Amino acid sequence: MPRPIAVAPSVLPVDFARLGDECMALEKAGVDLIHWDVMDGVFVPNLTFGPDVIASTRSLVDIEFEAHLMVVEPDRLLDRYVEAGCSTVLVHAEACDHLHRTLSHIAELGATPGVALNPHTPADVIRHVRELLGVVLVMTVNPGFGGQSYIGAMEAKVAEVAEMLDGYDCALEVDGGIGPSTVAGAMASGADRLVSGSALFRDPEGLEHAVADLRSRAEAAQA
Ligand code: DX5
Ligand code: ZN
């Protein structure tokens, strides 16, 4: 039974001067949750949202927030992002010396633990923490910036992760370069949660059309 498809927009492309309005527009456009790309300028060469920025928008919408922590030593920050209103927290396997402990910590905070895998990281990294995971995020770009090109070679890894997650209640998310021309390949490989940033915001027919179009393309291609 395929998992329900979730559209999770990255808010990197929005007008930060109107962040709250943009979150409300995303909810109105029919997205399932909001994907906050948190960057510390060390793990990736970019700097984005602190917990207080996310917290400032929390009461404006009802949909779930997930924090994609592209940060070193994420254990220092987990509680801050959960308190800010993120009910899913994704850490990078590459940033964790003790991934099992970090994921357990997220669960103890009452949030859903997730792990993100950079393009070079093998799927097997999740083998011994699968029972802790609610989301596996396969990066389809190198993290740090929106608007990059989709790395099609990651579809083989998506398929590998999908096989490893068979029997586990865990979403398989893809992130980076997801749009009308790439969503089918990602879905056919086994993804069910789609992070999309620039593709959603550059649709000339507007956000609602972009979300509905991405969702219908995903439904048509779901493995
Ligand atoms: C990159 C971020 C992605 C990215 C998605 O580090 O994790 O979420 O912003 O944006 P697009 O869809 O523009 O690649
Ligand atoms: Zn992301």
XYZ file of N, CA, C and O in Angstrom, residues 29 200 203-217:
68
model
N -2.539 27.331 -0.498
C -2.271 26.678 -1.797
C -2.378 25.162 -1.707
O -2.280 24.467 -2.719
N 8.060 25.495 -7.286
C 6.709 25.909 -6.875
C 6.507 27.408 -7.080
O 5.445 27.857 -7.497
N 6.148 28.953 -10.972
C 5.034 28.568 -11.851
C 4.258 29.828 -12.277
O 3.706 30.524 -11.405
N 4.192 30.115 -13.560
C 3.512 31.352 -14.002
C 2.020 31.361 -13.665
O 1.395 32.408 -13.573
N 1.465 30.157 -13.420
C 0.029 30.101 -13.095
C -0.213 30.188 -11.586
O -1.340 30.014 -11.121
N 0.854 30.396 -10.824
C 0.691 30.650 -9.392
C 0.901 29.419 -8.526
O 0.995 28.286 -9.012
N 0.914 29.666 -7.226
C 1.287 28.647 -6.243
C 0.269 27.504 -6.192
O 0.650 26.328 -6.162
N -1.013 27.839 -6.226
C -2.031 26.781 -6.117
C -1.920 25.823 -7.293
O -1.976 24.603 -7.127
N -1.682 26.399 -8.484
C -1.533 25.536 -9.668
C -0.286 24.674 -9.531
O -0.297 23.465 -9.801
N 0.790 25.281 -9.058
C 2.062 24.564 -8.929
C 1.929 23.385 -7.975
O 2.402 22.268 -8.272
N 1.267 23.606 -6.854
C 1.107 22.534 -5.856
C 0.216 21.415 -6.410
O 0.569 20.231 -6.332
N -0.888 21.810 -7.020
C -1.814 20.797 -7.567
C -1.154 20.018 -8.699
O -1.287 18.796 -8.808
N -0.388 20.727 -9.524
C 0.277 20.073 -10.658
C 1.332 19.090 -10.168
O 1.422 17.950 -10.635
N 2.121 19.514 -9.173
C 3.163 18.621 -8.622
C 2.508 17.388 -8.010
O 2.951 16.259 -8.230
N 1.428 17.606 -7.291
C 0.740 16.488 -6.630
C 0.166 15.518 -7.663
O 0.314 14.299 -7.540
N -0.405 16.044 -8.717
C -1.021 15.125 -9.691
C 0.043 14.366 -10.471
O -0.106 13.178 -10.767
N 1.159 15.019 -10.752
C 2.265 14.312 -11.399
C 2.825 13.228 -10.479
O 3.167 12.133 -10.905
